[in-house]
Structures are given as structure tokens and as C-alpha cells.
Amino acid sequence: MPELPEVETIRRQLAPLVVGRRVLDAGGHPSAKFATAVEATGSVVGSVRRRGKYLLVDLDDDRELVIHLGMTGRIRVREPGAPDDIYVRAWWDMGDQVLELHDVRRFGRVAVVERGCYSSLATLDRLGPEPLGPDFTPAGLWEALGRSHTRVKTHLLSQRPVAGVGNIYADEALWRAKINPGRRSVGKDAAARLHRALVEVLDAAVRNGGTTLRDYRTVEGATGTNQFHLECYGRGGEPCHRCGTVLSRGVVDGRGTTWCPTCQAR
DNA sequence: CGCAGCGCCTGAAGGC
DNA sequence: TGCCTTCAGGCGCTGC
């Protein structure tokens, strides 16, 4: 599941391949989530940016192509004329190469919008600060968490207190910060620990090229290596690396969750 | 406006 | 072996 580190890894690889190139033709799966890919036809690609888990491809006519990878989305750049692949949900032909969104489960989506106008994309429109940028602060996180009584993990997944955190890094950061994922309020000290944990976990994951559990691949088709550094996610039933207690596995607001019942006691 | 609950998707894995 | 069920889960939408 591509979260911030995975999308950032993709962004870095994609940018030099497409910047300055013109979209000669484009198309998408007939569903509304992908059909608007065609609207980028004729535009020239500017910079490739990222906000949270959203890939933002600037176009030269004050518009931008927004791509979300959902659960199983992959970005590929291939030579034209390759055999059909039934899972290509959107494509942009740039002449001697084709940019593709490959997405088995179709949880991803594509949109072409006026630059910075995200009213049609509610989550992006109300996205929290970038966790690896200057706007993400311990005090700001504490304040954001205090505005809600939603369980802290669920709140993180909403993308509002901070951008780009999904199930893997939520579990990792909460474990590192020693916060129970089901808590409905977080004190100032705990918020500061969570802030630090999020920055450390996400920064390390970017340096490791993302976490590949099953579907995630870089633009070049490689796997990340961060899966070898996970302390909590996917380790239910195994001993906590801090205290040795067997990690619990359960469901928090419908999301599979792993935590240490000792380090992260209520 | 906030938020809980539901539906979208399909391959993999497990049960019998 | 093969069929069936369950699971994975980000996010948009609906309705209270």
C-alpha cells in the first residue's frame, strides 16, 4: 500500500523521465476514477510534486494531473507497443515512452484539475502538513489531535493531522511513541513523542525506498527495503523488540492493527 | 460540520 | 484438486 515514502520514491524516479515531455495521447478505464486521464492530452509536463500520498504532475496550462495509487497502484514508464495489460487503468503517451498507472484493485484514482484547486478531491483539499516539512511541529500535532476524540490511529489515517500516513506507518509510529492506537486523547508529551516517531519512521522509510509487502514497486520495478526494518506492522504474535511481550493483533475501527500490550498499554 | 458506516475491487490464502 | 469464504484497506460517499 503506497504511503508517503513509497509515493516519494516513485516521485523521485518519475520526475526526470517525464519533465518537459508532451502528452500526445491519453486514456483510461471507463470508470469515473480513471476516465479523466484523457484530459491531460496536449499538455507539457512541468515538475512532479507530491502531497501526502498524492502525486501531483504539473501541466503547462495551469492545470495539474493528480494521481492516487490507492492500495495496489503502480507507476510505470514503458516503451510504446508493449503487449496489453488488463490492469493498466490510465496511460499517457509521450511519443517514445508511455506513462502508465497499473492498478489491479482499482482503489486508485486520477484527476486533472486547475492548479491547486482540489475541491473535487476532499482528502487532498483538507490534507494536513507534510511530516517531513517545516509546517509539521509537535505543538501543531498536539493541537490537531486535541480537536477530535476519534481514536488516535484512525485520526492519523484520516490524513488531517498529518499527510501521508497509512496503516503501516501509523502502527510503526505509534509503537515507537509508545501510544495505544485506540486512545481517544493524547497528552502534550505523547504528541511530541508521536511527532518525533512519525518523522523518524517516515524519513527512514524514504531512505529505504519504501516498504514492499506485496504490490508496491518503484517506477523501475524494484522493491523497497523498508520491510526489513519494521518493528511492529505485520509482527503480531512475535515478541516486541523493546520488551519481549508478544505483540497483539486486532482491529481498530475496522483496520488491522498490531501493537505491544505492554509498551503501548492504555 | 464532524464523523461513523458502508461500498468499491480482486488476488491470495485458508478451510473443507 | 477445486470450490468457497475470508481477508487486505484508502478513500469517497451517504446520512445522522
PDB file of C-alpha atoms (C1' of nucleotides) in Angstrom:
ATOM      1  CA  MET A   1       0.000   0.000   0.000  1.00  0.00           C
ATOM      2  CA  PRO A   2       1.767   3.122  -1.186  1.00  0.00           C
ATOM      3  CA  GLU A   3       2.042   5.664   1.619  1.00  0.00           C
ATOM      4  CA  LEU A   4       4.230   8.774   1.738  1.00  0.00           C
ATOM      5  CA  PRO A   5       7.629   7.019   1.484  1.00  0.00           C
ATOM      6  CA  GLU A   6       6.500   4.868  -1.427  1.00  0.00           C
ATOM      7  CA  VAL A   7       4.971   7.780  -3.339  1.00  0.00           C
ATOM      8  CA  GLU A   8       8.041   9.929  -2.670  1.00  0.00           C
ATOM      9  CA  THR A   9      10.311   7.178  -4.003  1.00  0.00           C
ATOM     10  CA  ILE A  10       8.146   6.972  -7.114  1.00  0.00           C
ATOM     11  CA  ARG A  11       8.140  10.761  -7.492  1.00  0.00           C
ATOM     12  CA  ARG A  12      11.909  10.967  -7.435  1.00  0.00           C
ATOM     13  CA  GLN A  13      12.261   8.323 -10.120  1.00  0.00           C
ATOM     14  CA  LEU A  14       9.425   9.608 -12.264  1.00  0.00           C
ATOM     15  CA  ALA A  15      10.364  13.288 -12.410  1.00  0.00           C
ATOM     16  CA  PRO A  16      13.444  13.045 -14.664  1.00  0.00           C
ATOM     17  CA  LEU A  17      11.593  10.708 -17.018  1.00  0.00           C
ATOM     18  CA  VAL A  18       8.637  12.948 -17.773  1.00  0.00           C
ATOM     19  CA  VAL A  19       9.530  16.600 -17.081  1.00  0.00           C
ATOM     20  CA  GLY A  20       9.319  18.635 -20.277  1.00  0.00           C
ATOM     21  CA  ARG A  21       7.539  15.913 -22.203  1.00  0.00           C
ATOM     22  CA  ARG A  22       4.281  16.499 -24.042  1.00  0.00           C
ATOM     23  CA  VAL A  23       1.299  14.208 -23.628  1.00  0.00           C
ATOM     24  CA  LEU A  24       0.353  13.287 -27.195  1.00  0.00           C
ATOM     25  CA  ASP A  25      -2.479  10.963 -26.316  1.00  0.00           C
ATOM     26  CA  ALA A  26      -4.032   9.547 -23.165  1.00  0.00           C
ATOM     27  CA  GLY A  27      -6.794   7.333 -21.960  1.00  0.00           C
ATOM     28  CA  GLY A  28      -8.203   5.471 -19.034  1.00  0.00           C
ATOM     29  CA  HIS A  29     -10.517   2.817 -17.713  1.00  0.00           C
ATOM     30  CA  PRO A  30     -14.130   3.892 -18.331  1.00  0.00           C
ATOM     31  CA  SER A  31     -14.910   4.329 -14.642  1.00  0.00           C
ATOM     32  CA  ALA A  32     -15.019   7.904 -13.357  1.00  0.00           C
ATOM     33  CA  LYS A  33     -11.922   7.273 -11.253  1.00  0.00           C
ATOM     34  CA  PHE A  34      -9.694   6.944 -14.305  1.00  0.00           C
ATOM     35  CA  ALA A  35     -11.506   8.273 -17.367  1.00  0.00           C
ATOM     36  CA  THR A  36     -10.338  11.865 -16.807  1.00  0.00           C
ATOM     37  CA  ALA A  37      -6.756  10.829 -17.609  1.00  0.00           C
ATOM     38  CA  VAL A  38      -7.535  11.828 -21.204  1.00  0.00           C
ATOM     39  CA  GLU A  39      -7.864  15.480 -20.199  1.00  0.00           C
ATOM     40  CA  ALA A  40      -4.081  15.800 -19.938  1.00  0.00           C
ATOM     41  CA  THR A  41      -3.779  15.296 -23.699  1.00  0.00           C
ATOM     42  CA  GLY A  42      -1.798  18.078 -25.389  1.00  0.00           C
ATOM     43  CA  SER A  43      -0.190  19.415 -22.220  1.00  0.00           C
ATOM     44  CA  VAL A  44       3.503  19.534 -21.379  1.00  0.00           C
ATOM     45  CA  VAL A  45       4.651  18.142 -18.037  1.00  0.00           C
ATOM     46  CA  GLY A  46       6.295  20.577 -15.644  1.00  0.00           C
ATOM     47  CA  SER A  47       7.549  19.487 -12.263  1.00  0.00           C
ATOM     48  CA  VAL A  48       6.423  16.341 -10.462  1.00  0.00           C
ATOM     49  CA  ARG A  49       5.430  17.036  -6.863  1.00  0.00           C
ATOM     50  CA  ARG A  50       3.872  15.111  -4.009  1.00  0.00           C
ATOM     51  CA  ARG A  51       1.460  15.940  -1.202  1.00  0.00           C
ATOM     52  CA  GLY A  52       0.888  13.122   1.253  1.00  0.00           C
ATOM     53  CA  LYS A  53       0.121  10.067  -0.848  1.00  0.00           C
ATOM     54  CA  TYR A  54      -0.911  12.154  -3.868  1.00  0.00           C
ATOM     55  CA  LEU A  55       1.356  12.501  -6.880  1.00  0.00           C
ATOM     56  CA  LEU A  56       0.945  15.955  -8.453  1.00  0.00           C
ATOM     57  CA  VAL A  57       2.114  16.329 -12.045  1.00  0.00           C
ATOM     58  CA  ASP A  58       2.170  19.965 -13.119  1.00  0.00           C
ATOM     59  CA  LEU A  59       0.942  20.688 -16.630  1.00  0.00           C
ATOM     60  CA  ASP A  60       1.985  23.769 -18.635  1.00  0.00           C
ATOM     61  CA  ASP A  61      -1.506  25.224 -18.895  1.00  0.00           C
ATOM     62  CA  ASP A  62      -2.044  25.988 -15.198  1.00  0.00           C
ATOM     63  CA  ARG A  63      -3.516  22.595 -14.566  1.00  0.00           C
ATOM     64  CA  GLU A  64      -2.207  19.536 -12.815  1.00  0.00           C
ATOM     65  CA  LEU A  65      -2.628  15.824 -13.082  1.00  0.00           C
ATOM     66  CA  VAL A  66      -3.392  14.282  -9.687  1.00  0.00           C
ATOM     67  CA  ILE A  67      -2.672  10.579  -9.238  1.00  0.00           C
ATOM     68  CA  HIS A  68      -3.508   8.498  -6.172  1.00  0.00           C
ATOM     69  CA  LEU A  69      -2.230   4.921  -6.111  1.00  0.00           C
ATOM     70  CA  GLY A  70      -4.816   3.500  -3.716  1.00  0.00           C
ATOM     71  CA  MET A  71      -3.848   0.073  -2.461  1.00  0.00           C
ATOM     72  CA  THR A  72      -2.235  -1.614  -5.427  1.00  0.00           C
ATOM     73  CA  GLY A  73      -1.328   1.212  -7.811  1.00  0.00           C
ATOM     74  CA  ARG A  74       1.991   1.167  -9.638  1.00  0.00           C
ATOM     75  CA  ILE A  75       3.516   3.791 -11.891  1.00  0.00           C
ATOM     76  CA  ARG A  76       5.451   2.551 -14.877  1.00  0.00           C
ATOM     77  CA  VAL A  77       7.167   4.156 -17.853  1.00  0.00           C
ATOM     78  CA  ARG A  78       7.483   1.837 -20.814  1.00  0.00           C
ATOM     79  CA  GLU A  79       8.242   1.919 -24.497  1.00  0.00           C
ATOM     80  CA  PRO A  80       5.231   2.137 -26.832  1.00  0.00           C
ATOM     81  CA  GLY A  81       3.865  -1.006 -28.381  1.00  0.00           C
ATOM     82  CA  ALA A  82       4.196  -3.286 -25.404  1.00  0.00           C
ATOM     83  CA  PRO A  83       1.569  -6.014 -25.088  1.00  0.00           C
ATOM     84  CA  ASP A  84      -1.760  -5.174 -23.475  1.00  0.00           C
ATOM     85  CA  ASP A  85      -2.009  -5.429 -19.734  1.00  0.00           C
ATOM     86  CA  ILE A  86      -5.566  -5.632 -18.439  1.00  0.00           C
ATOM     87  CA  TYR A  87      -4.614  -3.841 -15.233  1.00  0.00           C
ATOM     88  CA  VAL A  88      -3.447  -0.598 -16.855  1.00  0.00           C
ATOM     89  CA  ARG A  89      -6.123   1.838 -15.653  1.00  0.00           C
ATOM     90  CA  ALA A  90      -4.712   5.041 -17.154  1.00  0.00           C
ATOM     91  CA  TRP A  91      -1.978   5.910 -19.654  1.00  0.00           C
ATOM     92  CA  TRP A  92      -0.293   8.960 -21.098  1.00  0.00           C
ATOM     93  CA  ASP A  93       1.535   8.556 -24.415  1.00  0.00           C
ATOM     94  CA  MET A  94       4.596  10.810 -24.670  1.00  0.00           C
ATOM     95  CA  GLY A  95       5.825   9.581 -28.046  1.00  0.00           C
ATOM     96  CA  ASP A  96       8.789   7.359 -27.383  1.00  0.00           C
ATOM     97  CA  GLN A  97       7.501   6.386 -23.954  1.00  0.00           C
ATOM     98  CA  VAL A  98       4.204   5.790 -22.208  1.00  0.00           C
ATOM     99  CA  LEU A  99       3.434   6.644 -18.596  1.00  0.00           C
ATOM    100  CA  GLU A 100       1.061   4.101 -17.064  1.00  0.00           C
ATOM    101  CA  LEU A 101      -0.967   3.679 -13.905  1.00  0.00           C
ATOM    102  CA  HIS A 102      -1.273  -0.042 -13.238  1.00  0.00           C
ATOM    103  CA  ASP A 103      -3.813  -0.821 -10.508  1.00  0.00           C
ATOM    104  CA  VAL A 104      -5.258  -4.299 -10.000  1.00  0.00           C
ATOM    105  CA  ARG A 105      -7.801  -3.386  -7.341  1.00  0.00           C
ATOM    106  CA  ARG A 106      -8.840  -0.011  -8.817  1.00  0.00           C
ATOM    107  CA  PHE A 107      -8.652   1.766  -5.473  1.00  0.00           C
ATOM    108  CA  GLY A 108      -6.504   4.423  -7.108  1.00  0.00           C
ATOM    109  CA  ARG A 109      -7.795   7.424  -8.982  1.00  0.00           C
ATOM    110  CA  VAL A 110      -6.782  10.129 -11.406  1.00  0.00           C
ATOM    111  CA  ALA A 111      -7.934  13.717 -11.822  1.00  0.00           C
ATOM    112  CA  VAL A 112      -6.974  16.704 -13.943  1.00  0.00           C
ATOM    113  CA  VAL A 113      -7.694  19.955 -12.091  1.00  0.00           C
ATOM    114  CA  GLU A 114      -6.884  23.650 -12.244  1.00  0.00           C
ATOM    115  CA  ARG A 115      -3.569  24.170 -10.439  1.00  0.00           C
ATOM    116  CA  GLY A 116      -4.141  23.906  -6.714  1.00  0.00           C
ATOM    117  CA  CYS A 117      -7.915  23.553  -6.996  1.00  0.00           C
ATOM    118  CA  TYR A 118      -8.678  20.395  -5.072  1.00  0.00           C
ATOM    119  CA  SER A 119     -12.339  20.912  -4.198  1.00  0.00           C
ATOM    120  CA  SER A 120     -13.213  17.749  -6.115  1.00  0.00           C
ATOM    121  CA  LEU A 121     -10.704  15.784  -4.006  1.00  0.00           C
ATOM    122  CA  ALA A 122     -11.853  16.266  -0.431  1.00  0.00           C
ATOM    123  CA  THR A 123      -8.994  14.473   1.301  1.00  0.00           C
ATOM    124  CA  LEU A 124      -6.334  16.339  -0.669  1.00  0.00           C
ATOM    125  CA  ASP A 125      -8.217  19.586  -0.159  1.00  0.00           C
ATOM    126  CA  ARG A 126      -8.064  19.205   3.621  1.00  0.00           C
ATOM    127  CA  LEU A 127      -4.712  17.455   3.873  1.00  0.00           C
ATOM    128  CA  GLY A 128      -2.582  18.032   6.964  1.00  0.00           C
ATOM    129  CA  PRO A 129       1.028  19.275   6.892  1.00  0.00           C
ATOM    130  CA  GLU A 130       3.853  17.351   5.264  1.00  0.00           C
ATOM    131  CA  PRO A 131       5.505  15.338   8.044  1.00  0.00           C
ATOM    132  CA  LEU A 132       8.996  15.887   6.618  1.00  0.00           C
ATOM    133  CA  GLY A 133       8.456  19.610   6.087  1.00  0.00           C
ATOM    134  CA  PRO A 134       8.721  22.688   8.332  1.00  0.00           C
ATOM    135  CA  ASP A 135       4.977  23.008   8.932  1.00  0.00           C
ATOM    136  CA  PHE A 136       4.804  19.792  10.933  1.00  0.00           C
ATOM    137  CA  THR A 137       5.509  20.627  14.574  1.00  0.00           C
ATOM    138  CA  PRO A 138       4.931  18.912  17.940  1.00  0.00           C
ATOM    139  CA  ALA A 139       2.650  21.728  19.082  1.00  0.00           C
ATOM    140  CA  GLY A 140       0.684  21.640  15.842  1.00  0.00           C
ATOM    141  CA  LEU A 141       0.204  17.898  16.061  1.00  0.00           C
ATOM    142  CA  TRP A 142      -0.916  18.158  19.678  1.00  0.00           C
ATOM    143  CA  GLU A 143      -3.434  20.816  18.741  1.00  0.00           C
ATOM    144  CA  ALA A 144      -4.729  18.842  15.771  1.00  0.00           C
ATOM    145  CA  LEU A 145      -5.125  15.679  17.827  1.00  0.00           C
ATOM    146  CA  GLY A 146      -6.919  17.610  20.545  1.00  0.00           C
ATOM    147  CA  ARG A 147      -9.622  18.763  18.172  1.00  0.00           C
ATOM    148  CA  SER A 148     -11.083  15.278  17.935  1.00  0.00           C
ATOM    149  CA  HIS A 149     -11.984  12.367  20.148  1.00  0.00           C
ATOM    150  CA  THR A 150     -11.527   9.874  17.336  1.00  0.00           C
ATOM    151  CA  ARG A 151      -9.107   7.052  18.157  1.00  0.00           C
ATOM    152  CA  VAL A 152      -5.591   8.314  17.544  1.00  0.00           C
ATOM    153  CA  LYS A 153      -4.768   5.734  14.889  1.00  0.00           C
ATOM    154  CA  THR A 154      -7.982   6.407  12.981  1.00  0.00           C
ATOM    155  CA  HIS A 155      -7.276  10.112  13.216  1.00  0.00           C
ATOM    156  CA  LEU A 156      -3.815   9.646  11.713  1.00  0.00           C
ATOM    157  CA  LEU A 157      -5.296   7.646   8.840  1.00  0.00           C
ATOM    158  CA  SER A 158      -7.722  10.488   8.075  1.00  0.00           C
ATOM    159  CA  GLN A 159      -4.775  12.482   6.634  1.00  0.00           C
ATOM    160  CA  ARG A 160      -5.852  15.571   8.564  1.00  0.00           C
ATOM    161  CA  PRO A 161      -3.388  15.832  11.480  1.00  0.00           C
ATOM    162  CA  VAL A 162      -0.534  14.960   9.111  1.00  0.00           C
ATOM    163  CA  ALA A 163      -0.263  13.956   5.455  1.00  0.00           C
ATOM    164  CA  GLY A 164       0.732  10.616   4.003  1.00  0.00           C
ATOM    165  CA  VAL A 165       0.413   8.174   6.898  1.00  0.00           C
ATOM    166  CA  GLY A 166      -1.248   4.836   6.160  1.00  0.00           C
ATOM    167  CA  ASN A 167      -1.694   1.636   8.094  1.00  0.00           C
ATOM    168  CA  ILE A 168       1.940   0.537   8.090  1.00  0.00           C
ATOM    169  CA  TYR A 169       3.494   3.772   9.300  1.00  0.00           C
ATOM    170  CA  ALA A 170       0.659   4.504  11.726  1.00  0.00           C
ATOM    171  CA  ASP A 171       1.369   1.223  13.517  1.00  0.00           C
ATOM    172  CA  GLU A 172       5.122   1.818  13.352  1.00  0.00           C
ATOM    173  CA  ALA A 173       4.950   5.367  14.697  1.00  0.00           C
ATOM    174  CA  LEU A 174       2.507   4.530  17.486  1.00  0.00           C
ATOM    175  CA  TRP A 175       4.712   1.636  18.557  1.00  0.00           C
ATOM    176  CA  ARG A 176       7.774   3.848  18.558  1.00  0.00           C
ATOM    177  CA  ALA A 177       5.951   6.567  20.505  1.00  0.00           C
ATOM    178  CA  LYS A 178       4.517   4.000  22.947  1.00  0.00           C
ATOM    179  CA  ILE A 179       0.940   5.122  22.354  1.00  0.00           C
ATOM    180  CA  ASN A 180      -2.023   2.737  22.318  1.00  0.00           C
ATOM    181  CA  PRO A 181      -3.715   3.010  18.888  1.00  0.00           C
ATOM    182  CA  GLY A 182      -7.182   3.010  20.460  1.00  0.00           C
ATOM    183  CA  ARG A 183      -6.608   6.074  22.635  1.00  0.00           C
ATOM    184  CA  ARG A 184      -9.079   8.903  22.112  1.00  0.00           C
ATOM    185  CA  SER A 185      -6.932  11.616  23.626  1.00  0.00           C
ATOM    186  CA  VAL A 186      -3.201  12.250  23.547  1.00  0.00           C
ATOM    187  CA  GLY A 187      -1.312  14.445  26.002  1.00  0.00           C
ATOM    188  CA  LYS A 188       1.271  17.019  25.071  1.00  0.00           C
ATOM    189  CA  ASP A 189       4.232  14.778  25.861  1.00  0.00           C
ATOM    190  CA  ALA A 190       2.729  11.872  23.955  1.00  0.00           C
ATOM    191  CA  ALA A 191       2.011  14.149  20.985  1.00  0.00           C
ATOM    192  CA  ALA A 192       5.650  15.232  20.995  1.00  0.00           C
ATOM    193  CA  ARG A 193       6.779  11.605  21.040  1.00  0.00           C
ATOM    194  CA  LEU A 194       4.394  10.807  18.193  1.00  0.00           C
ATOM    195  CA  HIS A 195       5.660  13.763  16.184  1.00  0.00           C
ATOM    196  CA  ARG A 196       9.235  12.584  16.551  1.00  0.00           C
ATOM    197  CA  ALA A 197       8.284   8.969  15.831  1.00  0.00           C
ATOM    198  CA  LEU A 198       6.422   9.896  12.651  1.00  0.00           C
ATOM    199  CA  VAL A 199       9.357  11.924  11.350  1.00  0.00           C
ATOM    200  CA  GLU A 200      11.866   9.190  12.150  1.00  0.00           C
ATOM    201  CA  VAL A 201       9.772   6.345  10.771  1.00  0.00           C
ATOM    202  CA  LEU A 202       8.853   8.137   7.540  1.00  0.00           C
ATOM    203  CA  ASP A 203      12.329   9.536   6.949  1.00  0.00           C
ATOM    204  CA  ALA A 204      13.879   6.102   7.379  1.00  0.00           C
ATOM    205  CA  ALA A 205      11.312   4.560   5.056  1.00  0.00           C
ATOM    206  CA  VAL A 206      12.064   7.128   2.337  1.00  0.00           C
ATOM    207  CA  ARG A 207      15.781   6.386   2.696  1.00  0.00           C
ATOM    208  CA  ASN A 208      14.945   2.688   2.335  1.00  0.00           C
ATOM    209  CA  GLY A 209      12.952   3.284  -0.843  1.00  0.00           C
ATOM    210  CA  GLY A 210       9.612   2.338   0.745  1.00  0.00           C
ATOM    211  CA  THR A 211       8.087  -0.844   2.146  1.00  0.00           C
ATOM    212  CA  THR A 212       7.236  -3.675  -0.247  1.00  0.00           C
ATOM    213  CA  LEU A 213       4.871  -6.215   1.276  1.00  0.00           C
ATOM    214  CA  ARG A 214       3.225  -7.395  -1.899  1.00  0.00           C
ATOM    215  CA  ASP A 215       2.262  -4.885  -4.556  1.00  0.00           C
ATOM    216  CA  TYR A 216       4.428  -1.817  -4.170  1.00  0.00           C
ATOM    217  CA  ARG A 217       7.177  -1.357  -6.748  1.00  0.00           C
ATOM    218  CA  THR A 218       9.274   1.622  -7.767  1.00  0.00           C
ATOM    219  CA  VAL A 219       8.967   3.075 -11.277  1.00  0.00           C
ATOM    220  CA  GLU A 220      11.890   0.850 -12.213  1.00  0.00           C
ATOM    221  CA  GLY A 221      10.026  -2.196 -10.907  1.00  0.00           C
ATOM    222  CA  ALA A 222      12.262  -2.691  -7.879  1.00  0.00           C
ATOM    223  CA  THR A 223      11.081  -3.468  -4.361  1.00  0.00           C
ATOM    224  CA  GLY A 224      11.809  -1.244  -1.402  1.00  0.00           C
ATOM    225  CA  THR A 225      13.825  -2.479   1.570  1.00  0.00           C
ATOM    226  CA  ASN A 226      11.986  -0.909   4.493  1.00  0.00           C
ATOM    227  CA  GLN A 227      10.006  -4.123   5.085  1.00  0.00           C
ATOM    228  CA  PHE A 228      13.183  -5.482   6.665  1.00  0.00           C
ATOM    229  CA  HIS A 229      13.137  -2.702   9.256  1.00  0.00           C
ATOM    230  CA  LEU A 230       9.537  -2.871  10.502  1.00  0.00           C
ATOM    231  CA  GLU A 231       9.295  -3.096  14.293  1.00  0.00           C
ATOM    232  CA  CYS A 232       5.538  -3.597  14.647  1.00  0.00           C
ATOM    233  CA  TYR A 233       3.397  -3.822  11.491  1.00  0.00           C
ATOM    234  CA  GLY A 234       2.899  -7.431  10.451  1.00  0.00           C
ATOM    235  CA  ARG A 235       4.651  -8.762  13.570  1.00  0.00           C
ATOM    236  CA  GLY A 236       1.562  -9.797  15.554  1.00  0.00           C
ATOM    237  CA  GLY A 237       2.345 -12.888  17.647  1.00  0.00           C
ATOM    238  CA  GLU A 238       6.068 -12.146  17.610  1.00  0.00           C
ATOM    239  CA  PRO A 239       7.998 -10.649  20.528  1.00  0.00           C
ATOM    240  CA  CYS A 240       8.229  -6.878  20.944  1.00  0.00           C
ATOM    241  CA  HIS A 241      11.721  -5.708  20.040  1.00  0.00           C
ATOM    242  CA  ARG A 242      11.727  -3.443  23.119  1.00  0.00           C
ATOM    243  CA  CYS A 243      10.238  -5.524  25.922  1.00  0.00           C
ATOM    244  CA  GLY A 244       9.752  -9.055  24.605  1.00  0.00           C
ATOM    245  CA  THR A 245       5.985  -9.148  25.130  1.00  0.00           C
ATOM    246  CA  VAL A 246       4.113 -10.896  22.337  1.00  0.00           C
ATOM    247  CA  LEU A 247       2.665  -8.219  20.057  1.00  0.00           C
ATOM    248  CA  SER A 248      -1.136  -8.125  19.836  1.00  0.00           C
ATOM    249  CA  ARG A 249      -3.071  -8.216  16.617  1.00  0.00           C
ATOM    250  CA  GLY A 250      -6.589  -6.840  16.449  1.00  0.00           C
ATOM    251  CA  VAL A 251      -8.944  -4.435  14.747  1.00  0.00           C
ATOM    252  CA  VAL A 252      -9.199  -0.704  15.472  1.00  0.00           C
ATOM    253  CA  ASP A 253     -12.150   0.970  13.760  1.00  0.00           C
ATOM    254  CA  GLY A 254     -12.100  -1.722  11.103  1.00  0.00           C
ATOM    255  CA  ARG A 255      -8.354  -1.563  10.387  1.00  0.00           C
ATOM    256  CA  GLY A 256      -5.990  -4.399  11.111  1.00  0.00           C
ATOM    257  CA  THR A 257      -3.686  -3.195  13.867  1.00  0.00           C
ATOM    258  CA  THR A 258      -0.614  -4.501  15.658  1.00  0.00           C
ATOM    259  CA  TRP A 259       0.627  -3.113  18.974  1.00  0.00           C
ATOM    260  CA  CYS A 260       2.558  -4.051  22.088  1.00  0.00           C
ATOM    261  CA  PRO A 261       0.179  -4.571  25.025  1.00  0.00           C
ATOM    262  CA  THR A 262       2.973  -3.652  27.452  1.00  0.00           C
ATOM    263  CA  CYS A 263       4.789  -0.720  25.815  1.00  0.00           C
ATOM    264  CA  GLN A 264       1.531   0.637  24.413  1.00  0.00           C
ATOM    265  CA  ALA A 265      -0.793  -0.057  27.327  1.00  0.00           C
ATOM    266  CA  ARG A 266      -3.884   2.115  27.592  1.00  0.00           C
TER     267      ARG A 266
ATOM    268  C1'  DC B   1     -19.571  20.450  10.247  1.00  0.00           C
ATOM    269  C1'  DG B   2     -17.965  16.093  12.251  1.00  0.00           C
ATOM    270  C1'  DC B   3     -17.890  11.516  11.948  1.00  0.00           C
ATOM    271  C1'  DA B   4     -19.384   6.538  11.741  1.00  0.00           C
ATOM    272  C1'  DG B   5     -20.512   3.169   8.456  1.00  0.00           C
ATOM    273  C1'  DC B   6     -20.569   1.321   4.011  1.00  0.00           C
ATOM    274  C1'  DG B   7     -19.036   0.108  -0.705  1.00  0.00           C
ATOM    275  C1'  DC B   8     -15.694  -0.254  -4.051  1.00  0.00           C
ATOM    276  C1'  DC B   9     -12.259  -4.031  -6.051  1.00  0.00           C
ATOM    277  C1'  DT B  10      -9.685  -8.641  -6.936  1.00  0.00           C
ATOM    278  C1'  DG B  11      -5.866 -11.841  -5.923  1.00  0.00           C
ATOM    279  C1'  DA B  12      -4.087 -14.640  -2.262  1.00  0.00           C
ATOM    280  C1'  DA B  13      -4.652 -17.709   1.296  1.00  0.00           C
ATOM    281  C1'  DG B  14      -7.028 -20.872   4.124  1.00  0.00           C
ATOM    282  C1'  DG B  15     -10.733 -24.378   5.026  1.00  0.00           C
ATOM    283  C1'  DC B  16     -13.058 -28.454   3.724  1.00  0.00           C
TER     284       DC B  16
ATOM    285  C1'  DT C   1      -7.982 -30.904  -6.810  1.00  0.00           C
ATOM    286  C1'  DG C   2     -11.301 -27.496  -6.680  1.00  0.00           C
ATOM    287  C1'  DC C   3     -14.704 -24.676  -4.822  1.00  0.00           C
ATOM    288  C1'  DC C   4     -15.985 -21.453  -1.384  1.00  0.00           C
ATOM    289  C1'  DT C   5     -15.100 -17.974   2.128  1.00  0.00           C
ATOM    290  C1'  DT C   6     -12.386 -14.602   4.200  1.00  0.00           C
ATOM    291  C1'  DC C   7      -9.054 -11.077   4.198  1.00  0.00           C
ATOM    292  C1'  DA C   8      -6.332  -6.980   2.785  1.00  0.00           C
ATOM    293  C1'  DG C   9      -7.673  -1.472   3.257  1.00  0.00           C
ATOM    294  C1'  DG C  10      -7.539   4.073   1.279  1.00  0.00           C
ATOM    295  C1'  DC C  11     -10.852   6.917   0.390  1.00  0.00           C
ATOM    296  C1'  DG C  12     -15.255   8.797  -1.451  1.00  0.00           C
ATOM    297  C1'  DC C  13     -19.875   8.983  -0.403  1.00  0.00           C
ATOM    298  C1'  DT C  14     -24.078   8.954   2.465  1.00  0.00           C
ATOM    299  C1'  DG C  15     -26.750  10.020   6.245  1.00  0.00           C
ATOM    300  C1'  DC C  16     -27.283  11.033  11.108  1.00  0.00           C
TER     301       DC C  16
END
